[in-house]
mmCIF file of C-alpha atoms and ligand atoms in Angstrom:
data_model
loop_
_atom_site.group_PDB
_atom_site.id
_atom_site.type_symbol
_atom_site.label_atom_id
_atom_site.label_comp_id
_atom_site.label_asym_id
_atom_site.label_seq_id
_atom_site.Cartn_x
_atom_site.Cartn_y
_atom_site.Cartn_z
ATOM 1 C CA MET K 159 -4.611 -62.055 2.584
ATOM 2 C CA GLY K 160 -5.366 -63.999 -1.017
ATOM 3 C CA ASP K 161 -7.373 -60.964 -2.361
ATOM 4 C CA ARG K 162 -8.858 -61.773 -5.845
ATOM 5 C CA ARG K 163 -9.438 -58.255 -7.293
ATOM 6 C CA ARG K 164 -11.506 -58.309 -10.219
ATOM 7 C CA PHE K 165 -10.875 -54.520 -11.977
ATOM 8 C CA LEU K 166 -14.871 -54.752 -13.164
ATOM 9 C CA GLN K 167 -15.703 -51.050 -13.089
ATOM 10 C CA ALA K 168 -12.538 -49.646 -14.435
ATOM 11 C CA SER K 169 -14.529 -47.925 -16.900
ATOM 12 C CA LEU K 170 -16.654 -45.472 -14.419
ATOM 13 C CA LEU K 171 -13.069 -43.678 -14.500
ATOM 14 C CA ALA K 172 -13.189 -43.824 -18.192
ATOM 15 C CA ALA K 173 -16.971 -43.048 -18.580
ATOM 16 C CA GLY K 174 -16.476 -39.395 -17.348
ATOM 17 C CA ALA K 175 -19.549 -38.029 -17.158
ATOM 18 C CA ALA K 176 -21.688 -41.013 -16.569
ATOM 19 C CA ALA K 177 -25.082 -40.450 -14.600
ATOM 20 C CA LEU K 178 -24.119 -41.418 -10.967
ATOM 21 C CA PRO K 179 -26.910 -42.102 -8.360
ATOM 22 C CA THR K 180 -27.932 -39.119 -5.850
ATOM 23 C CA ILE K 181 -29.830 -39.252 -3.105
ATOM 24 C CA ALA K 182 -32.332 -36.825 -3.348
ATOM 25 C CA ALA K 183 -33.403 -34.155 -0.486
ATOM 26 C CA LYS K 184 -37.004 -35.749 0.605
ATOM 27 C CA PRO K 185 -39.157 -33.673 1.882
ATOM 28 C CA THR K 186 -39.461 -34.114 5.646
ATOM 29 C CA SER K 187 -41.199 -32.584 8.045
ATOM 30 C CA THR K 188 -38.452 -30.635 8.963
ATOM 31 C CA GLY K 189 -35.759 -31.108 6.157
ATOM 32 C CA ALA K 190 -33.141 -32.499 8.864
ATOM 33 C CA ARG K 191 -30.900 -35.849 8.137
ATOM 34 C CA VAL K 192 -28.167 -37.472 9.260
ATOM 35 C CA VAL K 193 -25.533 -39.780 7.323
ATOM 36 C CA SER K 194 -23.299 -41.815 8.825
ATOM 37 C CA THR K 195 -20.283 -44.143 7.150
ATOM 38 C CA TRP K 196 -20.473 -47.888 7.303
ATOM 39 C CA ASP K 197 -23.408 -50.177 8.906
ATOM 40 C CA PHE K 198 -22.790 -49.348 11.894
ATOM 41 C CA GLY K 199 -23.853 -46.132 10.896
ATOM 42 C CA VAL K 200 -26.948 -46.715 11.379
ATOM 43 C CA GLY K 201 -26.841 -46.929 15.139
ATOM 44 C CA ALA K 202 -24.986 -43.404 15.003
ATOM 45 C CA ASN K 203 -27.768 -42.188 12.838
ATOM 46 C CA ARG K 204 -30.396 -43.013 15.820
ATOM 47 C CA ALA K 205 -28.557 -41.942 18.171
ATOM 48 C CA ALA K 206 -28.380 -38.198 16.038
ATOM 49 C CA TRP K 207 -32.069 -38.134 15.347
ATOM 50 C CA LYS K 208 -32.969 -37.980 18.899
ATOM 51 C CA VAL K 209 -31.442 -34.901 18.724
ATOM 52 C CA LEU K 210 -32.444 -33.562 15.182
ATOM 53 C CA ASP K 211 -36.100 -34.955 15.359
ATOM 54 C CA GLY K 212 -36.354 -32.696 18.828
ATOM 55 C CA GLY K 213 -35.386 -29.682 17.154
ATOM 56 C CA GLY K 214 -31.833 -29.495 17.632
ATOM 57 C CA SER K 215 -28.903 -28.604 16.186
ATOM 58 C CA ALA K 216 -26.582 -30.529 13.216
ATOM 59 C CA LEU K 217 -23.869 -30.067 15.933
ATOM 60 C CA ASP K 218 -25.512 -31.583 18.669
ATOM 61 C CA ALA K 219 -26.409 -34.183 17.087
ATOM 62 C CA VAL K 220 -23.246 -35.754 15.099
ATOM 63 C CA GLU K 221 -21.476 -35.572 18.444
ATOM 64 C CA ALA K 222 -24.297 -37.776 19.863
ATOM 65 C CA GLY K 223 -23.882 -40.311 16.645
ATOM 66 C CA ALA K 224 -20.517 -40.393 17.318
ATOM 67 C CA ARG K 225 -20.545 -40.666 20.980
ATOM 68 C CA TRP K 226 -22.619 -43.982 20.337
ATOM 69 C CA ALA K 227 -19.922 -45.504 18.097
ATOM 70 C CA GLU K 228 -17.476 -44.309 20.582
ATOM 71 C CA ALA K 229 -19.492 -46.596 22.977
ATOM 72 C CA ASP K 230 -20.526 -49.345 20.707
ATOM 73 C CA LEU K 231 -18.437 -52.700 22.224
ATOM 74 C CA CYS K 232 -18.558 -54.206 19.266
ATOM 75 C CA ASN K 233 -16.731 -52.169 16.947
ATOM 76 C CA PRO K 234 -12.991 -52.375 16.718
ATOM 77 C CA THR K 235 -11.980 -49.438 14.738
ATOM 78 C CA VAL K 236 -13.751 -46.516 16.784
ATOM 79 C CA GLY K 237 -13.412 -45.455 20.304
ATOM 80 C CA ARG K 238 -13.287 -47.976 23.376
ATOM 81 C CA CYS K 239 -12.500 -51.990 22.187
ATOM 82 C CA GLY K 240 -10.626 -50.682 18.972
ATOM 83 C CA ASN K 241 -7.901 -52.204 18.022
ATOM 84 C CA PRO K 242 -4.490 -50.705 19.429
ATOM 85 C CA ASP K 243 -0.869 -49.749 17.552
ATOM 86 C CA ARG K 244 1.687 -52.388 17.126
ATOM 87 C CA ASP K 245 2.875 -51.605 20.708
ATOM 88 C CA GLY K 246 -0.043 -52.714 21.737
ATOM 89 C CA VAL K 247 -1.088 -48.686 22.849
ATOM 90 C CA LEU K 248 -5.083 -47.519 22.016
ATOM 91 C CA THR K 249 -4.805 -44.155 20.260
ATOM 92 C CA LEU K 250 -7.923 -42.326 19.522
ATOM 93 C CA ASP K 251 -8.055 -39.624 16.790
ATOM 94 C CA ALA K 252 -11.453 -37.285 16.249
ATOM 95 C CA SER K 253 -12.627 -34.476 14.573
ATOM 96 C CA ILE K 254 -15.704 -32.376 14.693
ATOM 97 C CA MET K 255 -16.695 -29.278 12.917
ATOM 98 C CA ASP K 256 -19.320 -26.995 12.638
ATOM 99 C CA GLY K 257 -21.177 -25.039 8.903
ATOM 100 C CA ASP K 258 -19.813 -22.172 10.144
ATOM 101 C CA GLY K 259 -15.814 -22.747 10.222
ATOM 102 C CA ARG K 260 -15.519 -23.491 13.955
ATOM 103 C CA CYS K 261 -13.239 -26.649 14.384
ATOM 104 C CA GLY K 262 -11.726 -28.852 16.877
ATOM 105 C CA ALA K 263 -9.850 -31.918 16.652
ATOM 106 C CA VAL K 264 -7.620 -34.675 18.691
ATOM 107 C CA ALA K 265 -5.106 -37.137 17.495
ATOM 108 C CA ALA K 266 -2.872 -39.913 19.645
ATOM 109 C CA LEU K 267 -5.710 -39.261 22.742
ATOM 110 C CA GLU K 268 -4.913 -42.346 25.080
ATOM 111 C CA ASP K 269 -7.770 -43.384 27.883
ATOM 112 C CA VAL K 270 -10.189 -41.056 27.106
ATOM 113 C CA ALA K 271 -13.582 -42.667 25.985
ATOM 114 C CA HIS K 272 -15.320 -39.816 23.976
ATOM 115 C CA PRO K 273 -12.540 -38.131 21.944
ATOM 116 C CA VAL K 274 -15.508 -36.406 20.084
ATOM 117 C CA SER K 275 -16.462 -34.507 23.088
ATOM 118 C CA VAL K 276 -12.912 -33.719 23.748
ATOM 119 C CA ALA K 277 -12.373 -32.582 20.182
ATOM 120 C CA ARG K 278 -15.494 -30.266 20.678
ATOM 121 C CA ALA K 279 -13.759 -28.752 23.577
ATOM 122 C CA VAL K 280 -10.954 -27.759 21.579
ATOM 123 C CA MET K 281 -13.006 -26.092 19.774
ATOM 124 C CA GLU K 282 -15.196 -24.308 21.845
ATOM 125 C CA LYS K 283 -12.998 -24.128 24.802
ATOM 126 C CA THR K 284 -9.171 -23.124 23.901
ATOM 127 C CA PRO K 285 -8.017 -20.918 21.522
ATOM 128 C CA HIS K 286 -7.089 -23.811 18.915
ATOM 129 C CA VAL K 287 -7.850 -26.691 16.598
ATOM 130 C CA MET K 288 -5.955 -29.712 17.722
ATOM 131 C CA LEU K 289 -4.315 -30.864 20.682
ATOM 132 C CA VAL K 290 -2.483 -34.375 20.770
ATOM 133 C CA GLY K 291 -1.071 -37.109 22.152
ATOM 134 C CA GLU K 292 -0.251 -36.166 26.424
ATOM 135 C CA GLY K 293 -1.395 -32.357 25.758
ATOM 136 C CA ALA K 294 -4.544 -33.737 24.449
ATOM 137 C CA GLN K 295 -5.097 -36.140 27.536
ATOM 138 C CA GLN K 296 -3.915 -33.237 30.020
ATOM 139 C CA PHE K 297 -6.782 -30.993 28.368
ATOM 140 C CA ALA K 298 -9.660 -33.457 28.601
ATOM 141 C CA LEU K 299 -8.527 -34.434 32.474
ATOM 142 C CA SER K 300 -8.669 -30.837 33.048
ATOM 143 C CA GLN K 301 -12.092 -30.474 31.716
ATOM 144 C CA GLY K 302 -13.894 -33.212 33.642
ATOM 145 C CA PHE K 303 -13.151 -36.242 31.458
ATOM 146 C CA ALA K 304 -12.725 -39.238 33.076
ATOM 147 C CA LYS K 305 -9.428 -41.371 32.742
ATOM 148 C CA THR K 306 -10.170 -44.975 32.041
ATOM 149 C CA PRO K 307 -8.412 -47.771 30.228
ATOM 150 C CA LEU K 308 -9.985 -47.865 27.196
ATOM 151 C CA LEU K 309 -8.406 -51.544 25.552
ATOM 152 C CA THR K 310 -10.119 -54.616 25.994
ATOM 153 C CA ASP K 311 -8.770 -58.391 26.329
ATOM 154 C CA GLU K 312 -10.373 -58.787 22.462
ATOM 155 C CA ALA K 313 -8.465 -56.018 21.678
ATOM 156 C CA ARG K 314 -5.199 -57.221 23.331
ATOM 157 C CA ARG K 315 -5.875 -60.800 22.470
ATOM 158 C CA ALA K 316 -5.970 -59.393 18.326
ATOM 159 C CA TRP K 317 -2.860 -57.794 18.951
ATOM 160 C CA ARG K 318 -0.897 -60.791 20.349
ATOM 161 C CA GLU K 319 -2.145 -62.746 16.984
ATOM 162 C CA TRP K 320 -0.697 -59.966 15.102
ATOM 163 C CA LEU K 321 2.335 -59.970 16.570
ATOM 164 C CA ARG K 322 2.930 -63.384 14.989
ATOM 165 C CA THR K 323 3.046 -61.832 11.682
ATOM 166 C CA SER K 324 4.159 -58.152 12.729
ATOM 167 C CA GLU K 325 2.879 -57.855 9.123
ATOM 168 C CA TYR K 326 1.119 -54.177 8.381
ATOM 169 C CA GLN K 327 -1.023 -54.470 5.188
ATOM 170 C CA PRO K 328 -3.958 -52.632 5.668
ATOM 171 C CA GLN K 329 -7.211 -55.181 4.096
ATOM 172 C CA ILE K 330 -9.788 -53.910 2.360
ATOM 173 C CA ASN K 331 -12.759 -53.281 4.345
ATOM 174 C CA ALA K 332 -11.525 -55.362 6.701
ATOM 175 C CA GLU K 333 -9.758 -54.073 9.696
ATOM 176 C CA ARG K 334 -12.456 -55.982 11.362
ATOM 177 C CA GLN K 335 -10.677 -59.357 10.191
ATOM 178 C CA SER K 336 -7.995 -58.630 12.450
ATOM 179 C CA ARG K 337 -10.188 -60.448 14.453
ATOM 180 C CA PRO K 338 -10.659 -64.433 14.318
ATOM 181 C CA GLY K 339 -14.120 -65.119 12.575
ATOM 182 C CA ASP K 340 -15.044 -61.790 12.311
ATOM 183 C CA LYS K 341 -15.941 -60.812 8.594
ATOM 184 C CA SER K 342 -17.910 -57.514 8.467
ATOM 185 C CA ASN K 343 -16.118 -54.522 7.409
ATOM 186 C CA HIS K 344 -16.833 -52.011 10.172
ATOM 187 C CA ASP K 345 -14.063 -48.692 9.612
ATOM 188 C CA THR K 346 -14.051 -45.243 10.944
ATOM 189 C CA LEU K 347 -17.724 -43.058 11.794
ATOM 190 C CA GLY K 348 -17.565 -40.301 9.584
ATOM 191 C CA ILE K 349 -21.256 -38.778 10.387
ATOM 192 C CA LEU K 350 -22.752 -35.346 8.623
ATOM 193 C CA ALA K 351 -26.073 -33.661 9.721
ATOM 194 C CA LEU K 352 -28.026 -31.054 8.814
ATOM 195 C CA ASP K 353 -30.309 -29.620 10.736
ATOM 196 C CA ALA K 354 -34.520 -28.061 10.789
ATOM 197 C CA GLN K 355 -32.399 -24.703 10.561
ATOM 198 C CA GLY K 356 -30.636 -25.898 7.519
ATOM 199 C CA ARG K 357 -26.913 -25.702 9.201
ATOM 200 C CA LEU K 358 -24.370 -28.042 9.002
ATOM 201 C CA ALA K 359 -22.254 -29.823 10.903
ATOM 202 C CA GLY K 360 -19.917 -33.256 10.903
ATOM 203 C CA ALA K 361 -18.033 -35.173 13.306
ATOM 204 C CA CYS K 362 -15.160 -38.365 12.666
ATOM 205 C CA THR K 363 -13.817 -40.070 15.216
ATOM 206 C CA THR K 364 -11.466 -43.611 15.167
ATOM 207 C CA SER K 365 -9.112 -45.805 16.865
ATOM 208 C CA GLY K 366 -7.442 -45.772 13.505
ATOM 209 C CA MET K 367 -5.473 -48.165 11.353
ATOM 210 C CA ALA K 368 -4.986 -51.467 13.480
ATOM 211 C CA TRP K 369 -1.520 -51.873 14.016
ATOM 212 C CA LYS K 370 -0.095 -48.346 12.791
ATOM 213 C CA MET K 371 3.424 -46.853 14.399
ATOM 214 C CA HIS K 372 2.768 -45.882 17.696
ATOM 215 C CA GLY K 373 2.365 -41.909 17.117
ATOM 216 C CA ARG K 374 1.195 -42.241 13.542
ATOM 217 C CA VAL K 375 -1.998 -39.791 13.130
ATOM 218 C CA GLY K 376 -4.655 -40.635 10.017
ATOM 219 C CA ASP K 377 -7.116 -38.048 8.249
ATOM 220 C CA SER K 378 -10.051 -38.728 10.434
ATOM 221 C CA PRO K 379 -8.598 -35.783 13.056
ATOM 222 C CA ILE K 380 -7.538 -33.668 10.092
ATOM 223 C CA VAL K 381 -9.634 -30.831 9.308
ATOM 224 C CA GLY K 382 -9.776 -30.831 5.550
ATOM 225 C CA ALA K 383 -8.922 -34.503 5.184
ATOM 226 C CA GLY K 384 -11.220 -36.314 7.002
ATOM 227 C CA LEU K 385 -13.971 -33.838 7.369
ATOM 228 C CA TYR K 386 -14.900 -30.911 6.165
ATOM 229 C CA VAL K 387 -18.027 -28.541 6.385
ATOM 230 C CA ASP K 388 -19.194 -25.192 5.229
ATOM 231 C CA ASN K 389 -22.912 -24.000 5.860
ATOM 232 C CA GLU K 390 -22.133 -22.490 2.047
ATOM 233 C CA VAL K 391 -21.893 -25.123 0.580
ATOM 234 C CA GLY K 392 -22.036 -28.957 2.313
ATOM 235 C CA ALA K 393 -19.829 -31.507 4.358
ATOM 236 C CA ALA K 394 -17.555 -34.203 3.267
ATOM 237 C CA THR K 395 -16.150 -36.878 5.462
ATOM 238 C CA ALA K 396 -13.552 -39.920 4.507
ATOM 239 C CA SER K 397 -12.824 -43.531 5.791
ATOM 240 C CA GLY K 398 -9.969 -46.511 4.575
ATOM 241 C CA VAL K 399 -6.621 -45.461 4.681
ATOM 242 C CA GLY K 400 -5.914 -41.874 5.516
ATOM 243 C CA GLU K 401 -2.679 -41.081 4.076
ATOM 244 C CA GLU K 402 -4.008 -41.244 0.887
ATOM 245 C CA MET K 403 -7.026 -38.817 2.137
ATOM 246 C CA VAL K 404 -4.056 -36.463 4.262
ATOM 247 C CA ARG K 405 -2.434 -36.444 0.387
ATOM 248 C CA ASN K 406 -5.798 -35.106 -1.591
ATOM 249 C CA ALA K 407 -6.990 -32.889 1.416
ATOM 250 C CA ALA K 408 -9.899 -34.913 0.572
ATOM 251 C CA SER K 409 -12.498 -34.063 2.355
ATOM 252 C CA PHE K 410 -11.755 -30.202 1.787
ATOM 253 C CA LEU K 411 -11.398 -31.264 -2.339
ATOM 254 C CA VAL K 412 -14.871 -32.639 -1.938
ATOM 255 C CA VAL K 413 -16.678 -29.658 -0.856
ATOM 256 C CA GLU K 414 -14.851 -27.447 -3.175
ATOM 257 C CA LEU K 415 -15.868 -29.355 -5.952
ATOM 258 C CA MET K 416 -19.252 -29.370 -4.831
ATOM 259 C CA ARG K 417 -19.283 -25.347 -4.367
ATOM 260 C CA GLN K 418 -17.863 -25.895 -8.101
ATOM 261 C CA GLY K 419 -21.378 -27.369 -8.820
ATOM 262 C CA ARG K 420 -20.457 -31.059 -9.002
ATOM 263 C CA SER K 421 -23.933 -32.980 -6.720
ATOM 264 C CA PRO K 422 -22.302 -34.946 -3.803
ATOM 265 C CA THR K 423 -21.833 -38.633 -5.615
ATOM 266 C CA GLN K 424 -19.843 -37.092 -8.535
ATOM 267 C CA ALA K 425 -17.437 -34.562 -6.101
ATOM 268 C CA CYS K 426 -16.903 -37.690 -4.480
ATOM 269 C CA ARG K 427 -15.815 -39.813 -7.605
ATOM 270 C CA GLU K 428 -13.434 -37.036 -8.595
ATOM 271 C CA ALA K 429 -11.718 -37.071 -5.341
ATOM 272 C CA ILE K 430 -11.440 -40.663 -5.390
ATOM 273 C CA GLU K 431 -10.318 -40.288 -9.134
ATOM 274 C CA ARG K 432 -7.818 -37.686 -7.761
ATOM 275 C CA VAL K 433 -6.684 -40.624 -5.382
ATOM 276 C CA VAL K 434 -6.499 -43.041 -8.300
ATOM 277 C CA ARG K 435 -4.222 -40.436 -10.589
ATOM 278 C CA LYS K 436 -1.844 -39.658 -7.839
ATOM 279 C CA ARG K 437 -1.374 -43.202 -6.919
ATOM 280 C CA PRO K 438 -2.341 -45.548 -9.135
ATOM 281 C CA GLU K 439 -1.037 -49.069 -8.294
ATOM 282 C CA ALA K 440 -1.032 -48.453 -4.410
ATOM 283 C CA SER K 441 -5.116 -47.580 -4.604
ATOM 284 C CA LYS K 442 -5.567 -51.253 -6.239
ATOM 285 C CA ARG K 443 -4.723 -52.054 -2.772
ATOM 286 C CA LEU K 444 -6.401 -50.317 -0.203
ATOM 287 C CA GLN K 445 -9.778 -48.718 0.565
ATOM 288 C CA VAL K 446 -10.608 -45.443 0.377
ATOM 289 C CA CYS K 447 -14.493 -43.736 0.506
ATOM 290 C CA PHE K 448 -15.935 -40.468 0.561
ATOM 291 C CA LEU K 449 -19.439 -39.519 1.636
ATOM 292 C CA ALA K 450 -20.995 -35.734 1.303
ATOM 293 C CA MET K 451 -24.159 -34.488 2.037
ATOM 294 C CA ASN K 452 -24.947 -30.821 0.326
ATOM 295 C CA ARG K 453 -26.860 -27.868 1.412
ATOM 296 C CA ALA K 454 -29.756 -28.740 0.013
ATOM 297 C CA GLY K 455 -29.490 -32.004 2.013
ATOM 298 C CA GLU K 456 -28.305 -34.507 -1.062
ATOM 299 C CA VAL K 457 -26.515 -37.468 -0.372
ATOM 300 C CA GLY K 458 -23.650 -38.986 -2.386
ATOM 301 C CA ALA K 459 -21.031 -41.513 -1.761
ATOM 302 C CA PHE K 460 -17.673 -42.872 -3.819
ATOM 303 C CA ALA K 461 -15.413 -45.590 -2.949
ATOM 304 C CA LEU K 462 -12.185 -46.842 -4.398
ATOM 305 C CA HIS K 463 -12.884 -50.529 -3.588
ATOM 306 C CA LYS K 464 -16.860 -51.780 -3.408
ATOM 307 C CA GLY K 465 -18.463 -52.693 -0.103
ATOM 308 C CA PHE K 466 -18.181 -49.198 0.909
ATOM 309 C CA VAL K 467 -22.114 -48.421 2.517
ATOM 310 C CA TYR K 468 -23.233 -46.102 4.343
ATOM 311 C CA ALA K 469 -26.834 -45.058 6.747
ATOM 312 C CA LEU K 470 -29.044 -42.375 5.745
ATOM 313 C CA GLN K 471 -31.544 -41.154 8.633
ATOM 314 C CA ASP K 472 -33.930 -37.972 7.478
ATOM 315 C CA GLY K 473 -37.366 -39.415 9.315
ATOM 316 C CA GLY K 474 -38.755 -40.790 6.166
ATOM 317 C CA THR K 475 -39.710 -44.390 6.042
ATOM 318 C CA GLY K 476 -38.662 -46.750 2.953
ATOM 319 C CA PRO K 477 -35.324 -46.920 1.415
ATOM 320 C CA HIS K 478 -34.204 -43.451 2.871
ATOM 321 C CA ASP K 479 -34.042 -45.802 6.979
ATOM 322 C CA ARG K 480 -31.902 -48.019 5.002
ATOM 323 C CA LEU K 481 -28.152 -48.632 3.827
ATOM 324 C CA HIS K 482 -27.012 -47.469 0.746
ATOM 325 C CA GLU K 483 -23.888 -49.315 -1.196
ATOM 326 C CA ALA K 484 -21.771 -46.284 -3.014
ATOM 327 C CA ALA K 485 -20.510 -46.942 -6.380
ATOM 328 C CA SER K 486 -16.783 -48.070 -6.686
ATOM 329 C CA VAL K 487 -14.091 -47.794 -9.461
ATOM 330 C CA TYR K 488 -12.850 -51.679 -8.148
ATOM 331 C CA ALA K 489 -14.890 -54.409 -7.582
ATOM 332 C CA THR K 490 -12.908 -56.514 -4.842
ATOM 333 C CA GLU K 491 -13.745 -59.726 -3.738
ATOM 334 C CA GLN K 492 -12.030 -60.805 -0.302
ATOM 335 C CA THR K 493 -11.580 -64.529 0.026
HETATM 336 C C1 LIG D 538 -7.081 -43.514 9.717
HETATM 337 N N1 LIG D 538 -9.453 -42.984 8.077
HETATM 338 O O1 LIG D 538 -6.844 -43.667 10.262
HETATM 339 C C2 LIG D 538 -8.631 -43.901 9.335
HETATM 340 C C3 LIG D 538 -9.604 -45.107 9.560
HETATM 341 C C4 LIG D 538 -10.554 -45.878 8.750
HETATM 342 O O2 LIG D 538 -10.092 -47.617 7.735
HETATM 343 O O3 LIG D 538 -10.820 -45.291 8.073
HETATM 344 N N2 LIG D 538 -9.715 -47.400 8.423
HETATM 345 O O4 LIG D 538 -6.523 -43.741 8.604
#
């Protein structure tokens, strides 16, 4: 891909206690708010905000936001229109978690349009927390979800193009670059919400890493890795190369760091530092991003590489309705 990487912010790691921005809770009429990963998080937040603004629950809000992203035809890393695995099969992963500890997930789900809602059905209608592959699909169909082919012609074309080299090399912020001419850095949707009753919930939904091995499962459906929520403390979600999140039980780690008193930004930063310490060389070549919100509604984020943006909606006006860029360990230039 010809990246030129510059180690501009290595001092962040060394500097230790340098102050980092945490977006403070801002008084809104209800205190409700929602945050989502990446620029398409704005659309997901809008869908979630309709629920929160109407007095709905954080759980309903994150499901609505995730469903919006899953239906978005512009996004080749989530739901319908996602890029397939190396065998040309589109498999979807999703999780949902309520602040009271209830959770549900599906992995390697095929041909069902809204994996987040299937995950919620796993949570609410089964004694389990995760169903995978054919079993997840069988369960979805038994619950009335439709079986529908999701791989688009565009995704099939991108896969055929990829087959020319068949090289699996995750790009920083750039799964979308696998489609010709597409330079934006959309990614997995992680969404966290706080409702007017002070309840937290989160969801995470993805088609996973493009060109992954068939059967590969990333962090997004694994509770504690791609998502973790605890009403006592806060919530965290992740995007990027999921193997790193699984290795570090990363979203759980972020929540536990907040439990020990760290701000959301500081907790995300320490989790990123853990990723770097474990695999310093690998961390220069892949992206890992964390987004967190504590029970007071404070929001923070941190990434390995520059370019991770997240969207915040709290019903206010001004900067709170815009995208925010997370600080990072490395500044990487894509060429
Ligand atoms: C995964 N974390 O499957 C997801 C995908 C992602 O950049 O965020 N891609 O590993």
